Amino acid sequence: MTATQSPGAVKRQRKDHGNGAGLGEKEQLGQWGRAWDVDWFSLASVIFLLLCAPFIVFYFVMSCDQFQCALSGPLLSLYSGKSSIRDLWDRAPSFSWATAEIYVLWICFQVFLYRCVPDICHKFLPGYVGGVQDGARTPAGLINKYEINGLQAWIITHVLWLANANYFNWFSPTIIFDHWIPLLWCANILGYVVATFAMIKAYLFPTNAKDCKFTGNFFYDYMMGIEFNPRIGKWFDFKLFFNGRPGIVAWTLINLSFAAKQQDLYGQVTNSMILVNVLQAIYVLDFFWNETWYLKTIDICHEHFGWYLGWGDCVWLPYLYTLQGLYLVYNPVQVSTGWAVAVLLLGLIGYYIFRMTNHQKDLFRRTDGNCKIWGKRPEYIECTYLSIDGKKHHSKLLISGFWGLARHFNYTGDLMGSLSYCLAGGSGHLLPYFYIIYMSILLIHRCIRDEHRCSSKYGNHWKRYTDTVAYRLLPGLF
Ligand code: NDP
């Protein structure tokens, strides 16, 4: 689509040939990616999330701040008449300019690391792939280049953090916890500004007009995004920056700050807090070690950039993925050694499955099938698909190794790891278990969306694949 074509023109064009008429069922034209048409249920969900998601996050954080992380606390207090909504709101720390300065400094520092410090880690870390790398083919048939330097940004940030905590004492290591709610306002402002900017940019100066998708529905386009890979200049890629930094670099710092707060309040860090810090740090480090692989995941390959990614990366991820650590500041649970070992094992086995499944697909795709999976030549299904420019491309779907057990075994491993973070917090409250509930919904929904997309992209080839590998997450069950 050109920048001057209206959404209506695109829809008409699709009706003419976009659904594959005349192309054969299995060769549809550039049909992967998010929806073109918005049904009423999607629209209702979008409006609900746009209006309510910031308050959902606030509710969780405020429950901890005012009710020791009892999720029923605010509701019971309202029901019994002890508090009004106004009281709950007034008791929460509000926006402060001092916090805004910290937040702006943090974002600027991450922008600096992302744009101004080219990767050197790949020059001396064996096995690490960084520097300039190719992304996956976009629906318009483009292959974008990315500067991969997330691991370096993570290391520099954490070395500075630890140097400050141990030697320089420029700021307290509890700084994140101490500003947690005022920081929430700043993160929300950034999230909405970024999403709004992305929408305006898509209309006025898109990076690649052919990769834009307009449904004509304002709310849906705002939430799910229009541009596929919005960039400022040649290298500042919105998706790569916002998903990885500030959100994921911050994740481990937030946990460290929570651990520091426990130490401050109780004179010790509990084994549950150590477990949460260690298991989540493995996950975060894995993400940055494999940032090049991340270029081939759904977020970069299929999602458009809107509120869902922009606000989600700024607010949802740093606030709700770190709830276990926050809970442990208010409830310093010390679990038994047996429980701690079981949690650690579950987390490590889940991580192993997650990593190996992702690794097998990555290796298979990188070598075009010229590799070994579980000691044997991999089996696969040959596929073809068309990009929006009408060009035919070839692809392969792996059916060996973990990919022969279920179609999304990487999600299964991820869910085992997620459960382990929650179990680390003991069984006193529901709040630490939010993560596994959320991840289950997210990954099952993602699995269904991905399969729908792959089915549109690969047509009959996808059907052959699902006939061969019958289960999604759990062999024999689902
Ligand atoms: P995948 O890495 O599984 O990627 C799915 C894509 O892989 C499909 O769209 C298809 O793309 C390709 N594919 C599907 N089946 C096969 C096959 N058999 N052989 C080869 N290629 C195949 O999914 P995600 O990007 O969602 O997830 C990546 C990881 O990130 C997962 O481990 C997930 O658990 C994790 N994750 C974590 C989240 C979090 O918030 N913590 C959120 C989301 C994901 P193509 O068009 O190229 O064929």
Coordinates of C-alpha atoms and ligand atoms in Angstrom, one line a residue:
M1 CA 0.0 0.0 0.0
T2 CA 1.3 3.5 -0.8
A3 CA 1.1 6.3 1.7
T4 CA -1.5 8.0 -0.4
Q5 CA -3.9 5.0 -0.6
S6 CA -6.8 5.2 1.8
P7 CA -7.7 2.3 4.1
G8 CA -10.9 1.8 2.0
A9 CA -8.8 1.4 -1.1
V10 CA -6.7 -1.2 0.6
K11 CA -9.9 -3.1 1.7
R12 CA -11.3 -3.0 -1.9
Q13 CA -7.9 -4.2 -3.2
R14 CA -8.0 -7.1 -0.8
K15 CA -11.5 -8.0 -1.8
D16 CA -10.3 -8.1 -5.4
H17 CA -7.4 -10.5 -4.9
G18 CA -6.1 -10.2 -1.3
N19 CA -8.0 -13.2 0.0
G20 CA -6.4 -15.4 -2.5
A21 CA -9.1 -15.5 -5.2
G22 CA -7.4 -16.6 -8.3
L23 CA -4.2 -17.5 -6.5
G24 CA -5.1 -20.9 -5.1
E25 CA -6.0 -21.6 -1.5
K26 CA -2.5 -22.2 -0.4
E27 CA -0.9 -19.2 -2.0
Q28 CA -2.5 -16.1 -0.4
L29 CA -1.0 -12.7 -0.9
G30 CA 0.8 -11.3 2.1
Q31 CA -2.0 -12.2 4.4
W32 CA 0.0 -12.8 7.6
G33 CA 0.2 -10.2 10.3
R34 CA -2.6 -8.7 12.5
A35 CA -6.2 -8.5 11.5
W36 CA -7.5 -6.5 8.5
D37 CA -11.1 -6.4 9.7
V38 CA -12.2 -5.8 13.3
D39 CA -15.1 -7.9 14.7
W40 CA -17.2 -6.4 17.5
F41 CA -15.6 -8.7 20.2
S42 CA -12.1 -7.5 19.3
L43 CA -13.3 -3.9 19.3
A44 CA -14.9 -4.3 22.7
S45 CA -11.8 -5.9 24.1
V46 CA -9.6 -3.1 22.7
I47 CA -11.7 -0.4 24.2
F48 CA -11.9 -2.2 27.5
L49 CA -8.1 -2.6 27.6
L50 CA -7.4 1.0 26.6
L51 CA -9.6 2.3 29.3
C52 CA -8.9 -0.2 32.1
A53 CA -5.4 -1.6 31.7
P54 CA -3.6 1.3 33.5
F55 CA -6.1 1.0 36.4
I56 CA -5.5 -2.8 36.6
V57 CA -1.8 -2.1 37.0
F58 CA -2.5 0.6 39.5
Y59 CA -4.8 -1.8 41.5
F60 CA -2.1 -4.4 41.9
V61 CA 0.6 -1.9 42.9
M62 CA -1.8 -0.1 45.3
S63 CA -2.9 -3.4 46.8
C64 CA 0.7 -3.9 47.9
D65 CA 1.3 -0.4 49.0
Q66 CA -1.8 -0.1 51.1
F67 CA -3.0 -3.7 51.9
Q68 CA 0.2 -5.8 52.1
C69 CA -0.5 -7.3 48.6
A70 CA -3.9 -8.7 49.6
L71 CA -5.7 -8.4 46.3
S72 CA -9.1 -8.5 48.0
G73 CA -8.0 -5.7 50.4
P74 CA -9.1 -2.6 48.4
L75 CA -12.5 -4.2 47.5
L76 CA -13.2 -5.3 51.0
S77 CA -12.3 -1.9 52.3
L78 CA -14.6 -0.3 49.8
Y79 CA -17.4 -2.8 50.5
S80 CA -17.2 -2.3 54.3
G81 CA -17.2 1.4 53.9
K82 CA -13.8 1.8 55.5
S83 CA -12.5 3.6 52.4
S84 CA -13.8 5.4 49.4
I85 CA -12.3 5.2 45.9
R86 CA -11.1 8.8 46.6
D87 CA -9.3 7.6 49.8
L88 CA -7.5 4.8 48.0
W89 CA -6.5 7.2 45.2
D90 CA -5.4 9.9 47.7
R91 CA -3.3 7.5 49.7
A92 CA -1.3 6.5 46.7
P93 CA 1.9 8.6 46.1
S94 CA 1.3 10.9 43.2
F95 CA 3.4 12.1 40.2
S96 CA 6.5 14.0 41.2
W97 CA 8.9 16.0 39.2
A98 CA 11.9 14.5 41.1
T99 CA 10.8 11.0 39.9
A100 CA 10.1 12.3 36.4
E101 CA 13.8 13.5 36.3
I102 CA 15.0 10.0 37.3
Y103 CA 12.8 8.4 34.7
V104 CA 13.9 10.8 31.9
L105 CA 17.5 10.2 32.8
W106 CA 16.9 6.4 32.7
I107 CA 15.2 6.5 29.3
C108 CA 17.9 8.8 27.9
F109 CA 20.6 6.6 29.2
Q110 CA 19.1 3.5 27.5
V111 CA 18.6 5.5 24.2
F112 CA 22.3 6.4 24.4
L113 CA 23.4 2.8 25.0
Y114 CA 21.1 1.6 22.2
R115 CA 22.1 4.2 19.6
C116 CA 25.6 5.4 20.5
V117 CA 27.5 2.4 21.7
P118 CA 28.0 -0.1 18.9
D119 CA 28.3 -3.7 20.1
I120 CA 31.7 -5.0 21.0
C121 CA 30.5 -8.1 23.0
H122 CA 30.3 -10.2 19.8
K123 CA 34.0 -9.6 19.3
F124 CA 35.1 -11.4 22.4
L125 CA 32.2 -13.5 23.7
P126 CA 32.4 -16.9 22.0
G127 CA 29.0 -18.0 20.6
Y128 CA 27.4 -14.6 21.1
V129 CA 25.8 -13.1 17.9
G130 CA 25.7 -9.2 18.1
G131 CA 26.4 -6.2 15.9
V132 CA 24.4 -5.6 12.7
Q133 CA 22.0 -8.4 11.9
D134 CA 19.2 -9.1 9.5
G135 CA 15.6 -9.3 10.7
A136 CA 12.9 -11.6 9.1
R137 CA 11.2 -10.8 5.9
T138 CA 8.3 -8.3 6.4
P139 CA 4.9 -8.8 4.7
A140 CA 6.0 -6.3 2.1
G141 CA 9.1 -8.4 1.4
L142 CA 11.7 -6.2 3.1
I143 CA 14.5 -7.4 5.3
N144 CA 15.5 -4.8 7.9
K145 CA 18.9 -4.5 9.5
Y146 CA 19.2 -4.2 13.3
E147 CA 22.1 -3.2 15.5
I148 CA 22.1 -5.8 18.2
N149 CA 23.7 -4.5 21.4
G150 CA 21.2 -5.4 24.1
L151 CA 23.6 -7.6 26.1
Q152 CA 26.1 -4.9 26.2
A153 CA 23.5 -2.4 27.4
W154 CA 22.4 -4.8 30.1
I155 CA 26.0 -5.4 31.3
I156 CA 26.9 -1.7 31.3
T157 CA 23.7 -0.8 33.2
H158 CA 24.2 -3.6 35.8
V159 CA 27.9 -2.9 36.3
L160 CA 27.1 0.7 37.0
W161 CA 24.2 -0.3 39.3
L162 CA 26.5 -2.6 41.3
A163 CA 29.4 -0.1 41.3
N164 CA 27.0 2.5 42.7
A165 CA 25.6 0.1 45.4
N166 CA 29.0 -1.0 46.5
Y167 CA 31.3 2.0 46.0
F168 CA 29.9 5.3 44.7
N169 CA 26.7 5.6 46.6
W170 CA 25.3 8.2 44.2
F171 CA 21.8 6.9 44.9
S172 CA 20.2 4.3 47.1
P173 CA 19.8 0.8 45.6
T174 CA 16.2 1.0 46.9
I175 CA 15.6 4.0 44.6
I176 CA 13.2 2.0 42.3
F177 CA 11.1 0.7 45.1
D178 CA 11.0 4.0 46.8
H179 CA 9.6 5.7 43.7
W180 CA 7.6 2.8 42.5
I181 CA 4.1 4.5 42.2
P182 CA 5.4 7.9 41.0
L183 CA 7.4 6.0 38.4
L184 CA 4.2 4.3 37.3
W185 CA 2.8 7.7 36.3
C186 CA 5.9 8.5 34.3
A187 CA 5.9 5.1 32.6
N188 CA 2.2 5.6 31.7
I189 CA 2.9 9.0 30.2
L190 CA 5.7 7.5 28.1
G191 CA 3.6 4.6 27.0
Y192 CA 0.7 6.7 25.8
V193 CA 3.0 9.3 24.2
V194 CA 4.9 6.6 22.3
A195 CA 1.7 4.9 21.1
T196 CA 0.2 8.2 20.0
F197 CA 3.3 9.2 18.2
A198 CA 3.4 5.9 16.4
M199 CA -0.1 6.4 15.2
I200 CA 0.5 9.9 13.9
K201 CA 3.8 8.8 12.3
A202 CA 2.0 6.0 10.5
Y203 CA -0.3 8.5 8.8
L204 CA 2.2 11.3 8.2
F205 CA 5.7 9.8 7.7
P206 CA 5.7 6.0 7.8
T207 CA 9.0 4.2 7.6
N208 CA 7.8 1.8 5.1
A209 CA 4.3 2.6 3.8
K210 CA 3.9 -0.9 2.2
D211 CA 4.1 -2.5 5.6
C212 CA 1.3 -0.4 7.1
K213 CA -2.1 -1.9 7.9
F214 CA -5.2 0.3 8.3
T215 CA -8.4 -1.2 9.5
G216 CA -10.2 2.1 9.4
N217 CA -11.1 1.5 13.1
F218 CA -9.3 4.2 15.1
F219 CA -9.3 2.2 18.4
Y220 CA -8.1 -1.0 16.9
D221 CA -5.4 0.8 14.9
Y222 CA -4.2 2.7 17.9
M223 CA -4.0 -0.4 20.0
M224 CA -2.6 -3.0 17.6
G225 CA -0.5 -0.5 15.6
I226 CA -0.4 0.5 11.9
E227 CA 3.3 0.6 11.1
F228 CA 5.1 -2.7 11.1
N229 CA 8.7 -1.5 11.9
P230 CA 8.5 2.2 12.8
R231 CA 11.9 3.8 12.9
I232 CA 13.5 7.2 13.4
G233 CA 16.3 7.5 11.1
K234 CA 17.9 4.3 9.8
W235 CA 18.6 2.6 13.1
F236 CA 16.2 3.7 15.9
D237 CA 13.8 0.8 15.8
F238 CA 10.8 1.2 18.1
K239 CA 10.0 -2.4 18.5
L240 CA 13.6 -3.5 19.4
F241 CA 14.2 -0.5 21.7
F242 CA 10.9 -0.5 23.6
N243 CA 10.6 -4.2 24.1
G244 CA 14.2 -4.8 25.2
R245 CA 15.1 -1.5 26.9
P246 CA 13.8 0.1 29.0
G247 CA 11.4 -2.8 29.9
I248 CA 13.6 -5.9 30.1
V249 CA 16.9 -4.2 31.2
A250 CA 14.8 -2.7 34.0
W251 CA 13.4 -6.1 35.0
T252 CA 16.5 -7.3 36.8
L253 CA 17.3 -3.9 38.2
I254 CA 13.8 -3.7 39.7
N255 CA 14.3 -7.1 41.3
L256 CA 17.6 -6.0 42.7
S257 CA 16.0 -2.9 44.1
F258 CA 13.3 -5.0 45.8
A259 CA 16.0 -7.3 47.3
A260 CA 17.8 -4.2 48.6
K261 CA 14.6 -3.0 50.2
Q262 CA 14.1 -6.3 52.0
Q263 CA 17.6 -6.0 53.3
D264 CA 16.9 -2.5 54.4
L265 CA 13.6 -3.4 56.2
Y266 CA 14.4 -6.8 57.7
G267 CA 18.2 -7.0 57.8
Q268 CA 18.2 -10.0 55.4
V269 CA 17.2 -11.1 52.0
T270 CA 14.9 -14.2 52.0
N271 CA 15.6 -17.3 50.0
S272 CA 12.4 -16.7 48.1
M273 CA 13.7 -13.3 47.0
I274 CA 17.0 -14.8 45.9
L275 CA 15.1 -17.5 43.9
V276 CA 13.0 -14.9 42.1
N277 CA 16.1 -12.7 41.4
V278 CA 18.1 -15.7 40.1
L279 CA 15.4 -17.4 38.0
Q280 CA 14.2 -14.2 36.4
A281 CA 17.8 -13.0 35.8
I282 CA 18.5 -16.2 33.8
Y283 CA 15.4 -15.5 31.7
V284 CA 16.5 -11.9 31.1
L285 CA 20.1 -12.7 30.3
D286 CA 18.8 -15.4 27.9
F287 CA 16.8 -12.8 26.2
F288 CA 19.8 -10.5 25.6
W289 CA 22.2 -13.3 24.8
N290 CA 19.7 -14.4 22.1
E291 CA 18.6 -10.9 21.0
T292 CA 19.4 -11.8 17.3
W293 CA 17.1 -14.8 17.6
Y294 CA 14.5 -12.5 19.0
L295 CA 14.4 -10.8 15.6
K296 CA 12.6 -13.9 14.3
T297 CA 10.0 -14.1 17.0
I298 CA 6.3 -13.0 16.7
D299 CA 6.8 -9.5 18.2
I300 CA 9.2 -8.5 15.5
C301 CA 8.0 -10.7 12.7
H302 CA 4.3 -10.2 12.9
E303 CA 3.1 -7.5 15.3
H304 CA 2.6 -3.9 14.3
F305 CA 3.7 -1.3 16.7
G306 CA 1.0 0.4 18.6
W307 CA -0.3 0.8 22.2
Y308 CA -0.1 -3.0 22.8
L309 CA 3.6 -3.1 22.4
G310 CA 4.5 0.6 23.3
W311 CA 2.4 0.9 26.5
G312 CA 2.8 -2.8 27.3
D313 CA 6.6 -2.5 27.2
C314 CA 6.7 0.7 29.2
V315 CA 4.1 -0.2 31.9
W316 CA 2.7 -3.7 31.8
L317 CA 6.0 -5.6 31.6
P318 CA 8.1 -3.7 34.2
Y319 CA 5.1 -3.5 36.7
L320 CA 3.4 -6.8 36.4
Y321 CA 6.3 -9.1 35.5
T322 CA 8.0 -8.1 38.7
L323 CA 5.0 -8.6 41.1
Q324 CA 6.7 -11.5 42.9
G325 CA 9.6 -9.4 44.0
L326 CA 7.3 -6.6 45.1
Y327 CA 5.1 -9.0 47.0
L328 CA 8.2 -10.3 48.9
V329 CA 9.1 -6.8 50.0
Y330 CA 5.8 -6.6 51.9
N331 CA 5.7 -10.4 52.8
P332 CA 9.3 -11.6 53.4
V333 CA 8.6 -15.3 52.9
Q334 CA 11.3 -17.7 53.8
V335 CA 10.5 -21.1 52.2
S336 CA 11.7 -24.5 53.4
T337 CA 14.9 -25.9 51.7
G338 CA 12.9 -28.7 50.1
W339 CA 10.5 -26.2 48.6
A340 CA 13.3 -23.9 47.4
V341 CA 15.1 -26.8 45.7
A342 CA 11.8 -28.0 44.0
V343 CA 11.2 -24.4 42.8
L344 CA 14.7 -24.1 41.5
L345 CA 14.5 -27.5 39.7
L346 CA 11.1 -26.6 38.1
G347 CA 12.5 -23.2 37.0
L348 CA 15.7 -24.7 35.5
I349 CA 13.9 -27.6 33.7
G350 CA 11.3 -25.1 32.3
Y351 CA 14.1 -22.9 31.2
Y352 CA 16.0 -25.8 29.5
I353 CA 12.9 -26.8 27.6
F354 CA 12.1 -23.2 26.6
R355 CA 15.7 -22.5 25.5
M356 CA 16.3 -25.8 23.6
T357 CA 13.0 -25.6 21.8
N358 CA 13.7 -22.1 20.6
H359 CA 17.3 -23.1 19.8
Q360 CA 16.2 -26.1 17.7
K361 CA 13.9 -23.9 15.5
D362 CA 16.6 -21.2 15.2
L363 CA 19.3 -23.6 14.3
F364 CA 17.0 -25.3 11.8
R365 CA 16.0 -22.1 10.1
R366 CA 19.5 -20.6 10.1
T367 CA 21.0 -23.7 8.5
D368 CA 18.0 -24.2 6.2
G369 CA 17.7 -27.7 7.7
N370 CA 21.3 -28.7 7.3
C371 CA 21.9 -29.5 11.0
K372 CA 21.2 -32.2 13.5
I373 CA 18.4 -32.2 16.0
W374 CA 18.7 -34.8 18.8
G375 CA 21.5 -36.4 16.9
K376 CA 19.6 -36.9 13.6
R377 CA 18.9 -35.0 10.4
P378 CA 15.7 -33.0 11.0
E379 CA 12.4 -33.8 9.4
Y380 CA 10.3 -31.0 8.1
I381 CA 7.4 -29.9 5.9
E382 CA 8.2 -27.8 2.8
C383 CA 6.0 -24.7 2.4
T384 CA 5.5 -21.8 0.1
Y385 CA 3.9 -18.4 0.6
L386 CA 3.5 -15.1 -1.2
S387 CA 4.6 -11.7 0.1
I388 CA 2.4 -8.6 -0.6
D389 CA 4.5 -7.8 -3.7
G390 CA 3.4 -11.1 -5.2
K391 CA 6.8 -12.8 -4.9
K392 CA 6.8 -16.5 -4.0
H393 CA 9.0 -17.6 -1.0
H394 CA 9.9 -21.0 0.4
S395 CA 10.0 -22.0 4.0
K396 CA 10.2 -25.1 6.1
L397 CA 8.3 -26.3 9.2
L398 CA 10.3 -28.4 11.6
I399 CA 8.7 -31.6 12.9
S400 CA 11.7 -33.1 14.8
G401 CA 13.0 -32.7 18.3
F402 CA 10.7 -30.7 20.7
W403 CA 8.8 -29.4 17.6
G404 CA 7.7 -33.0 16.9
L405 CA 6.1 -33.3 20.5
A406 CA 3.9 -30.2 20.3
R407 CA 3.6 -27.1 18.1
H408 CA 4.5 -24.7 20.8
F409 CA 6.7 -26.6 23.3
N410 CA 8.7 -23.4 23.8
Y411 CA 5.6 -21.9 25.5
T412 CA 5.3 -25.0 27.7
G413 CA 8.8 -24.5 29.0
D414 CA 8.1 -20.8 29.5
L415 CA 5.0 -21.6 31.5
M416 CA 6.9 -24.0 33.7
G417 CA 9.5 -21.3 34.4
S418 CA 6.7 -18.8 35.1
L419 CA 5.1 -21.1 37.6
S420 CA 8.4 -21.5 39.4
Y421 CA 8.6 -17.7 40.0
C422 CA 5.2 -17.8 41.5
L423 CA 5.8 -20.8 43.7
A424 CA 8.9 -19.1 45.1
G425 CA 6.6 -16.7 47.0
G426 CA 4.9 -19.6 48.9
S427 CA 1.2 -19.9 49.1
G428 CA 0.1 -17.1 51.3
H429 CA -1.5 -14.8 48.7
L430 CA -2.9 -14.9 45.2
L431 CA -0.9 -11.9 43.9
P432 CA 2.4 -13.6 43.1
Y433 CA 0.4 -16.1 41.1
F434 CA -0.9 -13.4 38.8
Y435 CA 2.1 -14.0 36.5
I436 CA 1.3 -17.7 35.7
I437 CA -2.4 -16.9 35.2
Y438 CA -1.5 -14.0 32.9
M439 CA 1.2 -16.0 31.0
S440 CA -1.2 -18.9 30.5
I441 CA -3.7 -16.6 29.0
L442 CA -1.1 -14.7 26.9
L443 CA 0.6 -17.8 25.5
I444 CA -2.6 -19.7 24.8
H445 CA -4.1 -16.7 23.1
R446 CA -0.7 -16.1 21.3
C447 CA -0.7 -19.7 20.2
I448 CA -4.2 -19.5 18.7
R449 CA -3.4 -16.1 17.0
D450 CA -0.1 -17.5 15.6
E451 CA -1.8 -20.6 14.2
H452 CA -4.4 -18.5 12.6
R453 CA -1.8 -16.3 11.0
C454 CA 0.4 -19.3 9.9
S455 CA -2.7 -21.0 8.4
S456 CA -3.4 -17.8 6.4
K457 CA 0.3 -17.6 5.4
Y458 CA 0.9 -21.2 4.5
G459 CA -2.6 -22.5 3.6
N460 CA -2.6 -26.3 3.0
H461 CA 1.0 -26.7 4.0
W462 CA 0.0 -25.6 7.5
K463 CA -2.8 -28.1 7.5
R464 CA -0.3 -30.9 6.7
Y465 CA 1.8 -29.7 9.6
T466 CA -1.0 -29.7 12.1
D467 CA -2.0 -33.2 11.0
T468 CA 1.5 -34.3 11.6
V469 CA 2.1 -32.6 15.0
A470 CA -1.4 -32.8 16.5
Y471 CA -1.0 -31.0 19.9
R472 CA -0.2 -27.4 20.7
L473 CA 1.3 -27.3 24.2
L474 CA 0.9 -30.6 26.0
P475 CA 1.3 -33.9 24.0
G476 CA -1.9 -36.0 24.4
L477 CA -3.8 -33.2 26.2
F478 CA -3.9 -29.8 24.3
Ligands
NDP1 P1 7.8 -18.8 18.2 O1 9.2 -18.5 18.4 O2 7.3 -20.2 18.4 O3 7.5 -18.3 16.7 C1 6.3 -18.7 16.0 C2 6.7 -18.6 14.6 O4 7.7 -19.6 14.2 C3 5.5 -18.9 13.7 O5 4.8 -17.7 13.4 C4 6.2 -19.4 12.4 O6 6.8 -18.2 11.7 C5 7.4 -20.2 13.0 N1 7.1 -21.6 13.2 C6 6.0 -22.1 13.7 N2 6.1 -23.5 13.8 C7 7.3 -23.8 13.2 C8 8.0 -25.0 13.0 N3 7.5 -26.2 13.3 N4 9.2 -24.9 12.4 C9 9.8 -23.7 12.1 N5 9.2 -22.5 12.3 C10 8.0 -22.6 12.9 O7 6.8 -17.9 19.0 P2 7.0 -16.5 19.8 O8 7.7 -15.5 18.9 O9 5.6 -16.1 20.3 O10 7.8 -16.8 21.1 C11 9.2 -16.9 21.2 C12 9.6 -17.2 22.6 O11 9.3 -16.1 23.4 C13 8.7 -18.3 23.2 O12 9.6 -19.2 23.9 C14 7.8 -17.7 24.1 O13 7.6 -18.5 25.2 C15 8.5 -16.4 24.5 N6 7.6 -15.3 24.8 C16 7.6 -14.8 26.1 C17 6.8 -13.7 26.4 C18 6.8 -13.1 27.7 O14 6.1 -12.1 27.9 N7 7.6 -13.6 28.6 C19 5.8 -13.2 25.4 C20 5.8 -13.9 24.2 C21 6.7 -14.9 23.9 P3 7.1 -18.2 10.2 O15 6.2 -17.3 9.6 O16 8.6 -17.7 10.2 O17 7.0 -19.6 9.7

